[in-house]
Short mmCIF file of N, CA and C and ligand atoms in Angstrom, two decimals:
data_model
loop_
_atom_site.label_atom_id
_atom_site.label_comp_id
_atom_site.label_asym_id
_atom_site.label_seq_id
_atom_site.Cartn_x
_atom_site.Cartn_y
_atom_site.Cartn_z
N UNK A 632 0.84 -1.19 0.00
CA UNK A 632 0.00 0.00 0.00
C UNK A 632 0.89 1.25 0.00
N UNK A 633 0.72 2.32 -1.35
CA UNK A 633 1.68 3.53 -1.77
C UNK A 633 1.15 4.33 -0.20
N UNK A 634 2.05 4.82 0.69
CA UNK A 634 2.13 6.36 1.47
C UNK A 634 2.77 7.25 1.16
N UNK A 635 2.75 8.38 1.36
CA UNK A 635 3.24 9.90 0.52
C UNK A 635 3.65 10.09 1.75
N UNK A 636 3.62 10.18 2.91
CA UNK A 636 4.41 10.97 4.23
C UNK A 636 5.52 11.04 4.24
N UNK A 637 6.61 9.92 4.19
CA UNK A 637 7.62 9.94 4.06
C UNK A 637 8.85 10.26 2.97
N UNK A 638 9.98 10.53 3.36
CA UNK A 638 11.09 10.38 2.28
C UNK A 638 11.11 11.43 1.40
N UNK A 639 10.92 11.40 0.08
CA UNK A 639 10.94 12.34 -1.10
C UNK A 639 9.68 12.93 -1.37
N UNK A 640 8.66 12.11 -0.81
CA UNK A 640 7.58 12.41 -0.94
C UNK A 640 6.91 13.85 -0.30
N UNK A 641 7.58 13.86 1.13
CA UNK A 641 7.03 14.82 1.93
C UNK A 641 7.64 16.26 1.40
N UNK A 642 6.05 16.77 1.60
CA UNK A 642 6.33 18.63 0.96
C UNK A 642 4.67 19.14 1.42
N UNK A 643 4.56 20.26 1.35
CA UNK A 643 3.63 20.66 1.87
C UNK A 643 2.37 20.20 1.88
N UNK A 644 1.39 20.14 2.50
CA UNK A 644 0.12 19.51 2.45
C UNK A 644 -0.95 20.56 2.06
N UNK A 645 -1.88 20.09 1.38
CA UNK A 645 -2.80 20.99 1.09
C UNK A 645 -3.90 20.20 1.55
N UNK A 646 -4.95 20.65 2.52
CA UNK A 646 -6.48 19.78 2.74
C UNK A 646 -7.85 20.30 2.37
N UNK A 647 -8.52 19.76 1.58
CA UNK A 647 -10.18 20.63 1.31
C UNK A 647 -10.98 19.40 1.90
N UNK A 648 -11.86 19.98 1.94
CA UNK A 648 -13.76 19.45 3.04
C UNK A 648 -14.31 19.83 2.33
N UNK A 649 -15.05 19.36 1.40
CA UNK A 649 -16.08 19.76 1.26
C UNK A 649 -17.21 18.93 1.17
N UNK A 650 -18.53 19.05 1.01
CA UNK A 650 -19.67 18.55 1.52
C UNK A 650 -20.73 18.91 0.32
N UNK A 651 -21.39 17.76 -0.68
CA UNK A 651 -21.91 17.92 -1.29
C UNK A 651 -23.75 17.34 -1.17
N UNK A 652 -24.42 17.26 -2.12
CA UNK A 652 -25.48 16.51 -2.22
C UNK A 652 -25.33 15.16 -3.52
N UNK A 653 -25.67 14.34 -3.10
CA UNK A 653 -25.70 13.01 -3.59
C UNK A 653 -26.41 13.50 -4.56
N UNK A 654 -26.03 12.80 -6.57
CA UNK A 654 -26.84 12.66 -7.19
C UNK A 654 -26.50 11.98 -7.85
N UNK A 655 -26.75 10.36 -7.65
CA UNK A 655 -26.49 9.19 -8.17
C UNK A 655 -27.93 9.02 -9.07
N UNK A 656 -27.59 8.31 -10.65
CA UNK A 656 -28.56 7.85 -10.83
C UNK A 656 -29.33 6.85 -10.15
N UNK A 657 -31.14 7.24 -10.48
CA UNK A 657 -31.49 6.64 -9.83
C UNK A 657 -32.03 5.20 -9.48
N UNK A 658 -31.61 4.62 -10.64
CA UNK A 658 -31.33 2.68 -10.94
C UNK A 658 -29.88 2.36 -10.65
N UNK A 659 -28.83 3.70 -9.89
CA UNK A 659 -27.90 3.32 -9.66
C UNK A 659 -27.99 2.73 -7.98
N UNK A 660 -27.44 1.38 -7.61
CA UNK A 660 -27.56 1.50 -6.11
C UNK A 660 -26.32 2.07 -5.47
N UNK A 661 -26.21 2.76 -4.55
CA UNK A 661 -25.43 3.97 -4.08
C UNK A 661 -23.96 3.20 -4.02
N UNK A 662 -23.98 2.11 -3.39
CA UNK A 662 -22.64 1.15 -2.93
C UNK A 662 -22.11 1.27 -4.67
N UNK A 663 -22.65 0.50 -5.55
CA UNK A 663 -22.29 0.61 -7.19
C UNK A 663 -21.35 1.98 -7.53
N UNK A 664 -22.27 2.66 -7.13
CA UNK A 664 -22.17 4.44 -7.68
C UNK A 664 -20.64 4.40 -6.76
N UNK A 665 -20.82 4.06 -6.04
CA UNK A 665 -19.51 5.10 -4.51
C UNK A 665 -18.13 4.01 -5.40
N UNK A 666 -17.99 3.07 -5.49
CA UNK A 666 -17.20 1.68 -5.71
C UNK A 666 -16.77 2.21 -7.72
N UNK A 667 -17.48 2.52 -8.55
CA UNK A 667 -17.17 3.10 -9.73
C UNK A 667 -16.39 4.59 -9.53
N UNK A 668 -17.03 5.69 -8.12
CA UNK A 668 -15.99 6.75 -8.31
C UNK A 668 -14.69 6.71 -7.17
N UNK A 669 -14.54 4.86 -6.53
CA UNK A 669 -13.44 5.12 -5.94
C UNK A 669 -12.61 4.41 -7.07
N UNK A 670 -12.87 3.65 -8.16
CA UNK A 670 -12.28 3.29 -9.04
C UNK A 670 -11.56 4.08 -9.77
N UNK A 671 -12.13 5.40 -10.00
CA UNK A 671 -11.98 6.59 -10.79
C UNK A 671 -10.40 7.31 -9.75
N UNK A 672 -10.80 7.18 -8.67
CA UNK A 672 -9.99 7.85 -7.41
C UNK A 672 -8.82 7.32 -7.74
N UNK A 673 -8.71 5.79 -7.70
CA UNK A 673 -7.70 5.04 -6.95
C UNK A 673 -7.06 5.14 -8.78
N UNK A 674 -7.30 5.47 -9.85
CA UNK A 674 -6.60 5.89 -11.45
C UNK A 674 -5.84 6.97 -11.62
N UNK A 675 -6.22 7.83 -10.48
CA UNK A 675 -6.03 9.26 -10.87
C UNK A 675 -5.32 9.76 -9.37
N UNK A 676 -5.75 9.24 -8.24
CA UNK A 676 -5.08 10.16 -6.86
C UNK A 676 -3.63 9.79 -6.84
N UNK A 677 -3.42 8.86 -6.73
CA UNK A 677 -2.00 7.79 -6.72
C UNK A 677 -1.12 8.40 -7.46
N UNK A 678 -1.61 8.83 -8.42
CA UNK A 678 -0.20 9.34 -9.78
C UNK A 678 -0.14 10.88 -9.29
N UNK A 679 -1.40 11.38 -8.30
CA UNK A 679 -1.06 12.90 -8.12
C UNK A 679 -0.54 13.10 -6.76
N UNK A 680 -0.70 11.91 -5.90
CA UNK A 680 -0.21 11.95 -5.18
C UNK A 680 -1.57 12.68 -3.71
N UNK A 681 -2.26 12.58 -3.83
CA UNK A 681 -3.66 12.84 -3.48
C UNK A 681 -4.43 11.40 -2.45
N UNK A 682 -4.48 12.02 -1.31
CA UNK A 682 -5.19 11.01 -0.75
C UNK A 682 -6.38 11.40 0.13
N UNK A 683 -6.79 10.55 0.68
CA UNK A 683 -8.33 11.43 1.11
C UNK A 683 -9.79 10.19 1.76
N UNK A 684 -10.56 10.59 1.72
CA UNK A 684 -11.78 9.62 2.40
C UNK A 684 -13.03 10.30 2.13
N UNK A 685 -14.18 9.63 1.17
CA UNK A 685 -15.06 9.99 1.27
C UNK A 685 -16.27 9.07 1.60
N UNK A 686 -17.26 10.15 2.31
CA UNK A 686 -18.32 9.52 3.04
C UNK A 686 -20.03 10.02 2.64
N UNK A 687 -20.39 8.76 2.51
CA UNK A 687 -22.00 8.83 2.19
C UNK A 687 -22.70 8.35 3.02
N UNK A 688 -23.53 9.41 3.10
CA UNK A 688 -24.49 9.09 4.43
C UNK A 688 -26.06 10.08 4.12
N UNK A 689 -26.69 9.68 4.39
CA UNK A 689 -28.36 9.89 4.30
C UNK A 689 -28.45 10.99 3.34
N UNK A 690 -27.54 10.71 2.07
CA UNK A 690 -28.11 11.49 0.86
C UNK A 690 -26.96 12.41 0.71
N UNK A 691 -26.30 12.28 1.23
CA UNK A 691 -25.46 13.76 1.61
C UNK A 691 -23.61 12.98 1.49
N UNK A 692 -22.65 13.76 0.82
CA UNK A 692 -20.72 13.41 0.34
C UNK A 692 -20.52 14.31 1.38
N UNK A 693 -19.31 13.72 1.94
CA UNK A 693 -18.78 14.49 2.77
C UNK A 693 -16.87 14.01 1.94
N UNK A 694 -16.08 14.67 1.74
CA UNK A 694 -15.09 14.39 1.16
C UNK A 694 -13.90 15.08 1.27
N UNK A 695 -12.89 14.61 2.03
CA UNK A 695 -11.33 14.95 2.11
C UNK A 695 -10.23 14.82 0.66
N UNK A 696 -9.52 15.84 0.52
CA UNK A 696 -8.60 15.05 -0.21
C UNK A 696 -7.34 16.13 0.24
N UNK A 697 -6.08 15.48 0.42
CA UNK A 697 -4.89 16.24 1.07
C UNK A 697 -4.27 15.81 -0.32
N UNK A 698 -2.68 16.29 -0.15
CA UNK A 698 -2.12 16.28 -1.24
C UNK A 698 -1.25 17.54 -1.37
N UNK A 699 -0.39 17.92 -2.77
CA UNK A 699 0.40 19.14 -2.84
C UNK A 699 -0.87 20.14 -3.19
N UNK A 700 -0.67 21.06 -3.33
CA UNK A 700 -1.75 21.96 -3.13
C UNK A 700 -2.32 22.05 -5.12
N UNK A 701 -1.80 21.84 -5.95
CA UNK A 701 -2.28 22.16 -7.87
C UNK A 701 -3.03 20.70 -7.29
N UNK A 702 -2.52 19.30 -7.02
CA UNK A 702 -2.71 18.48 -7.45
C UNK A 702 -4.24 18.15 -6.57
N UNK A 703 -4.32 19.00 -5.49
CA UNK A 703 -5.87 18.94 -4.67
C UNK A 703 -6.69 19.18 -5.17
N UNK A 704 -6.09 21.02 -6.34
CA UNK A 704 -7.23 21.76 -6.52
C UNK A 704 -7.78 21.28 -7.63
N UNK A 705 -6.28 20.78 -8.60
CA UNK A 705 -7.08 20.11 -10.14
C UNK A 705 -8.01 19.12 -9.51
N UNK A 706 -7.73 18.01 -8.53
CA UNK A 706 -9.12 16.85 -8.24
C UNK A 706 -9.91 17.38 -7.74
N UNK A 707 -10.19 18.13 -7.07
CA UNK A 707 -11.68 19.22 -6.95
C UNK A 707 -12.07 20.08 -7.89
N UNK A 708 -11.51 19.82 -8.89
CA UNK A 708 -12.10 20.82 -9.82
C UNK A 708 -12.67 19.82 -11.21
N UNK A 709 -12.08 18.41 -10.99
CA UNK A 709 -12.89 17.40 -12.08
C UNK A 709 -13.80 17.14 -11.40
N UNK A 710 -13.90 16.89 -9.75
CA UNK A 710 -14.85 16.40 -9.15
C UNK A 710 -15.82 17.28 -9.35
N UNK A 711 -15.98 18.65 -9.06
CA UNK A 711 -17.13 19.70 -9.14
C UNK A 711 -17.92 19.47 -10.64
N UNK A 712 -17.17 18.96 -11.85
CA UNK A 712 -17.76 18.79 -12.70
C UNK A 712 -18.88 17.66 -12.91
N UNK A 713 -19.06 16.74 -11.76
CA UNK A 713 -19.18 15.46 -12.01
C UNK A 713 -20.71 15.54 -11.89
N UNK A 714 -21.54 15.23 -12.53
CA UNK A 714 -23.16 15.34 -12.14
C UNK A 714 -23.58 14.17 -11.35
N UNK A 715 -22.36 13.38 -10.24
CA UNK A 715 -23.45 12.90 -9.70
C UNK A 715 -23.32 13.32 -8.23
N UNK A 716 -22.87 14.52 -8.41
CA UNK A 716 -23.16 15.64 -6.87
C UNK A 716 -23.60 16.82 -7.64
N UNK A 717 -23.88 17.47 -6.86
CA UNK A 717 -24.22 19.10 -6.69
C UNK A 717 -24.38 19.77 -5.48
N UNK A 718 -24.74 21.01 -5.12
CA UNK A 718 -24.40 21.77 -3.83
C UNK A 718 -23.23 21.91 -3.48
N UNK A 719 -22.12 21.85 -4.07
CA UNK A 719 -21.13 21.73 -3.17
C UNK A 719 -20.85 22.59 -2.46
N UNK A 720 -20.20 22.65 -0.78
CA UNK A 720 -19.89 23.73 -0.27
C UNK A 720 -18.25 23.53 0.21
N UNK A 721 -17.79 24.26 0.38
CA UNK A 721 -15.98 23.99 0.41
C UNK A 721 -15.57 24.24 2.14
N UNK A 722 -15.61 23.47 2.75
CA UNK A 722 -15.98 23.55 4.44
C UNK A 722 -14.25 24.41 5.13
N UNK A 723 -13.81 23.65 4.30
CA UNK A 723 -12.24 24.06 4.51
C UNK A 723 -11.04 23.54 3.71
N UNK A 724 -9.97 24.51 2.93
CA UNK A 724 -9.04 24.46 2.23
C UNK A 724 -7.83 25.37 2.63
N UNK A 725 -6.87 24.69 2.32
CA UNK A 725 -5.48 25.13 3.18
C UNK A 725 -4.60 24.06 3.38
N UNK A 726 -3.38 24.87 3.67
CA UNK A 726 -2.35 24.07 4.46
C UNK A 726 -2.19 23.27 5.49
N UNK A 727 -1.95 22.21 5.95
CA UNK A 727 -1.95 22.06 6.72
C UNK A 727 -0.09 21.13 7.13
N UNK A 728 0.23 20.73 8.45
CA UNK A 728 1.44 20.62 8.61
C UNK A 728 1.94 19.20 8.41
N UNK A 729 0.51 18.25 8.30
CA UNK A 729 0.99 16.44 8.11
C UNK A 729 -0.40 15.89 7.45
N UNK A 730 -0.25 15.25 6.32
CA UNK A 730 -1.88 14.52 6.26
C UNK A 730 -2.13 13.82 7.51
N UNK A 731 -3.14 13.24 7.45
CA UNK A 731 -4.13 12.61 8.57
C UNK A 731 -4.63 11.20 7.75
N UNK A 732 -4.99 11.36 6.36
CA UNK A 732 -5.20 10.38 5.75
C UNK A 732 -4.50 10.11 4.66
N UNK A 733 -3.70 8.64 5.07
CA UNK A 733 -2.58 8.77 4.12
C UNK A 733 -2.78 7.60 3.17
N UNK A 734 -3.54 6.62 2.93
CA UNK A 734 -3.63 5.79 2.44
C UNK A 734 -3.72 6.03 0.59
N UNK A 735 -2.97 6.06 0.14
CA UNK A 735 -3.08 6.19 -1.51
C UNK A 735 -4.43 6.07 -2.03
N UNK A 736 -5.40 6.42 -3.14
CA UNK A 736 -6.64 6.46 -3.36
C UNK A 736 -7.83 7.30 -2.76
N UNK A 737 -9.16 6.58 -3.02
CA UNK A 737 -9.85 7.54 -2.15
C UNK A 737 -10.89 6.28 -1.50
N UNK A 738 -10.69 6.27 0.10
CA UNK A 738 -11.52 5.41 0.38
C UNK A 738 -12.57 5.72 0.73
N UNK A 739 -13.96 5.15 0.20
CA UNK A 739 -15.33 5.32 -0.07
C UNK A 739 -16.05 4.59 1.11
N UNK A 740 -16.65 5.39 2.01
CA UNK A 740 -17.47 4.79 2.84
C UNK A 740 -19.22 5.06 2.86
N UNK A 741 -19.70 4.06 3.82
CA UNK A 741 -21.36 4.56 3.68
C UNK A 741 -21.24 4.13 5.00
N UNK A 742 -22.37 4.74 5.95
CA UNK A 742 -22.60 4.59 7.40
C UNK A 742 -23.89 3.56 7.18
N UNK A 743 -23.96 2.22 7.83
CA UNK A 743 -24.82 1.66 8.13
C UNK A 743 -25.59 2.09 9.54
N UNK A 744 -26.54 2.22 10.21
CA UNK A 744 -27.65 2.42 11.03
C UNK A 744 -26.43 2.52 12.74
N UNK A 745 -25.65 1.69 12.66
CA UNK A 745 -24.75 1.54 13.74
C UNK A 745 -24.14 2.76 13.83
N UNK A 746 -23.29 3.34 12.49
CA UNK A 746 -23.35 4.41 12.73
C UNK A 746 -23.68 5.41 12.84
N UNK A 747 -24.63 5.62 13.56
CA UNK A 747 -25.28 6.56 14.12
C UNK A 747 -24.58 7.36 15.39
N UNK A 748 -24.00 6.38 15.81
CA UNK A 748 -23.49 6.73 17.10
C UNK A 748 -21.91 7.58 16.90
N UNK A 749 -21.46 7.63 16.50
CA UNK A 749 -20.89 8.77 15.57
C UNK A 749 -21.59 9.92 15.28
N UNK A 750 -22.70 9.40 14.34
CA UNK A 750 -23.14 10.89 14.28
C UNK A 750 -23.78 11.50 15.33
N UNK A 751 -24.47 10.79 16.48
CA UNK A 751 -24.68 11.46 17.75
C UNK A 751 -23.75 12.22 18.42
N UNK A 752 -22.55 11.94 18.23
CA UNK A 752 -21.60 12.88 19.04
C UNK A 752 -21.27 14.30 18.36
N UNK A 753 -22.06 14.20 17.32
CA UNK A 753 -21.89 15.61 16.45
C UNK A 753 -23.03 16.29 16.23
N UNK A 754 -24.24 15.66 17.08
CA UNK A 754 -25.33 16.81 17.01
C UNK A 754 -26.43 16.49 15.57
N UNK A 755 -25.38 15.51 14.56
CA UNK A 755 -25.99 14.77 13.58
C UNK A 755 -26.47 13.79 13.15
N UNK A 756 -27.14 13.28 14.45
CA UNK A 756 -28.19 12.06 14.07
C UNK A 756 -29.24 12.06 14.04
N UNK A 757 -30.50 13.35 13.94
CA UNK A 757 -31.13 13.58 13.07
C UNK A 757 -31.18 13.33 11.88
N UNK A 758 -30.59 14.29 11.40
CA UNK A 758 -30.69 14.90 9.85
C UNK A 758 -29.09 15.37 9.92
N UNK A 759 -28.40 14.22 9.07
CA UNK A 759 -27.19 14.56 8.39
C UNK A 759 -27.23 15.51 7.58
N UNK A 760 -26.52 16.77 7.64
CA UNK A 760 -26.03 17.87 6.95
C UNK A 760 -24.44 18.69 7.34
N UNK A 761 -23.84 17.17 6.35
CA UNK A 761 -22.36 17.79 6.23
C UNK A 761 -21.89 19.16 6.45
N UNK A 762 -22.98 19.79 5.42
CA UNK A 762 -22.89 21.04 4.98
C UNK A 762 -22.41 22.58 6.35
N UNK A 763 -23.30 21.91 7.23
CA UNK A 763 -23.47 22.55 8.05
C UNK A 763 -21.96 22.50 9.26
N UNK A 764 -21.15 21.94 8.70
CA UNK A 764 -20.45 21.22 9.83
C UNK A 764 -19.41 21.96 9.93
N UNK A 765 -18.70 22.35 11.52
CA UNK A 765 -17.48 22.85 11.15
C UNK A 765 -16.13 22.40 10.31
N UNK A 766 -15.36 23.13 10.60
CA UNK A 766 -14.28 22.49 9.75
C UNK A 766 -14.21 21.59 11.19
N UNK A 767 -13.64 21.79 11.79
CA UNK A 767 -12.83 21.07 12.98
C UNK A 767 -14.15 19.68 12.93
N UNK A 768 -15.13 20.10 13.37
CA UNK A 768 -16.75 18.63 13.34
C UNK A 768 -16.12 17.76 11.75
N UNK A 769 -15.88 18.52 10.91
CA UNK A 769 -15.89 17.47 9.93
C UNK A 769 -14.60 16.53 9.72
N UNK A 770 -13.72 17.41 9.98
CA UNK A 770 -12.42 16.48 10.08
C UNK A 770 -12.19 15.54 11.09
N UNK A 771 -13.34 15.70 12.30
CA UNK A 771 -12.94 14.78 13.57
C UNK A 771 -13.92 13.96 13.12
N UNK A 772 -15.26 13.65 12.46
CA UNK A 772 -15.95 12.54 11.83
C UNK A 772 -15.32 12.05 10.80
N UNK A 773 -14.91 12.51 9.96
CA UNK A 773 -13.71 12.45 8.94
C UNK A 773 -12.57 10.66 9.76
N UNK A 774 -12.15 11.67 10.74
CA UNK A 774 -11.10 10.71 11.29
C UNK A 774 -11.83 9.67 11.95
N UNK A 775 -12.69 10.13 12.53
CA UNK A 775 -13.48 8.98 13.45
C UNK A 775 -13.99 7.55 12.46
N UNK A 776 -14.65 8.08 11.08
CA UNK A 776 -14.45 7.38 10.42
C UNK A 776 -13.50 6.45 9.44
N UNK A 777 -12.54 7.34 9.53
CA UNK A 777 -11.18 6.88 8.92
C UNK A 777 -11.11 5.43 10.34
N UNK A 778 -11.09 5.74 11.36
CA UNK A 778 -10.53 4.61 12.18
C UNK A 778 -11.38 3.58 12.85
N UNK A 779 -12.24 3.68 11.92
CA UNK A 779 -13.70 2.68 12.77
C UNK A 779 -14.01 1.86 11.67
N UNK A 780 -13.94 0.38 12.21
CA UNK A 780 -13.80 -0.62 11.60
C UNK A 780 -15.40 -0.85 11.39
N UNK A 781 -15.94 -2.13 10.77
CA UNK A 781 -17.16 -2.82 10.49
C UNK A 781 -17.79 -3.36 12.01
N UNK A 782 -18.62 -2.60 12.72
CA UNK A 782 -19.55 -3.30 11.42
C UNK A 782 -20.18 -1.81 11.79
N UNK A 783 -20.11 -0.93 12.26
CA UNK A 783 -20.06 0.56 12.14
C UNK A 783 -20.43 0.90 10.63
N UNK A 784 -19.33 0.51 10.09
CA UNK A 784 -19.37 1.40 8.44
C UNK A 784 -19.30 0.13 7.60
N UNK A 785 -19.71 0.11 6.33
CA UNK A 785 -19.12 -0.69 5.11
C UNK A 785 -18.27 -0.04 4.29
N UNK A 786 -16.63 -0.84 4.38
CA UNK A 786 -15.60 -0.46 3.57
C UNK A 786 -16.02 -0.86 2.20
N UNK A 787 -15.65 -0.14 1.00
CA UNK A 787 -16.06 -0.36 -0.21
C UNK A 787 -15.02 -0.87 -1.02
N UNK A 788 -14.18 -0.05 -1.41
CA UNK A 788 -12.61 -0.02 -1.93
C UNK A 788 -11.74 1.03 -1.59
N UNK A 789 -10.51 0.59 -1.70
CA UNK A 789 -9.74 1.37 -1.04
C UNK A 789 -9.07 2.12 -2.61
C1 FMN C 923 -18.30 12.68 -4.79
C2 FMN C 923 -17.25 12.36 -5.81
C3 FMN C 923 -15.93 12.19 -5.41
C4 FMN C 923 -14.93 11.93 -6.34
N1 FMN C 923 -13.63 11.80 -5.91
C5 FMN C 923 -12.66 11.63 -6.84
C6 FMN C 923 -11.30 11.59 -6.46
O1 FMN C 923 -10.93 11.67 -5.28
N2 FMN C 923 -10.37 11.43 -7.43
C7 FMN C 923 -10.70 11.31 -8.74
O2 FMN C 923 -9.83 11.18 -9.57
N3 FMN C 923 -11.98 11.31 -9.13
C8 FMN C 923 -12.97 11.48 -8.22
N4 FMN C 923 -14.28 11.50 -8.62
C9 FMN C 923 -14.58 11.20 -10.04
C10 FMN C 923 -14.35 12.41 -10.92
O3 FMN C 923 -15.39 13.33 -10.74
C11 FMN C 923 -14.29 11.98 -12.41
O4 FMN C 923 -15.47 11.32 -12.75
C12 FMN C 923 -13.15 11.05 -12.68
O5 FMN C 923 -11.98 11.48 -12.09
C13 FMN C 923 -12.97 10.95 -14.20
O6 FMN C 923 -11.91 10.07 -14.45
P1 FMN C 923 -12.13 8.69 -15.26
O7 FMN C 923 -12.79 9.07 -16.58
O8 FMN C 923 -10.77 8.14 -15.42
O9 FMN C 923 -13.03 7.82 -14.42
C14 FMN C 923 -15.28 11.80 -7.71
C15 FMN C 923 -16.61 11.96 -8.11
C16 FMN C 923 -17.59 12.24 -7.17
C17 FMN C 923 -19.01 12.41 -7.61
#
């Protein structure tokens, strides 16, 4: 498994959040949909050196990607094109001093009912709205999810 932290690799980090609305077709089933754009991820992040975690949950992307800072903004800027989101809002972009998620690709998650309890500690187990979230709320669900195994979440591809 490729990591960028170390060695030749390491140089500044760039991190964006942002938080979209789901618009998967709708004979698409969502797991299909998420598993085709981590396919897309894991073609394209690796060679830019781009890594990251994104999360689907009650209709709603929540999505990291760190990296050198061109190679963040160009993958947020094919992603914004992509019609199967819209809304996007950009929660937080910048420098930061170490990724957090280092795993090469983009790993694609969905919260099964268990996790809920996650989103209770954020005020979001109601009504999930990424959107609304701080930077700091989204990067600590972000991580929380990065480190929480099954049966919490279903891993898709890495
Ligand atoms: C929510 C969402 C997240 C995505 N994340 C990435 C990503 O991290 N990296 C990437 O290359 N493409 C990502 N994509 C897919 C791109 O928008 C685009 O479809 C893809 O990069 C095109 O490359 P391909 O023709 O080789 O599949 C994402 C799409 C969506 C809807």
């Amino acid at each position: 498994m490729t990591q960028f932290q170390n060695g030749s690799r390491a140089r500044a980090v760039h991190r964006l959040i942002y938080a979209s609305r789901q618009r998967f077709a709708a004979n698409e089933p969502a797991a299909q949909a998420l598993e085709a754009i981590a396919a897309s991820a894991a073609r394209h992040n690796a060679a830019a050196g781009v890594t990251g975690l994104l999360l689907a949950h009650g209709g709603w992307l929540l999505q990291v990607l760190e990296g050198p800072a061109n190679a963040v903004m160009t993958t947020y800027r094919r992603i914004l094109d992509d019609p199967r989101h819209d809304e996007p809002r950009v929660i937080i972009s910048g420098p930061v001093r170490e990724r957090e998620f280092e795993e090469a690709g983009m790993d694609a998650r969905r919260m099964n009912p268990a996790g809920d309890c996650i989103l209770g500690a954020l005020d979001q187990r109601t009504a999930f709205t990424p959107r609304e979230l701080s930077d700091v709320s989204a990067l600590a669900l972000l991580k929380a999810v990065r480190g929480c195994d099954a049966p919490a979440l279903v891993a898709l591809a890495g």
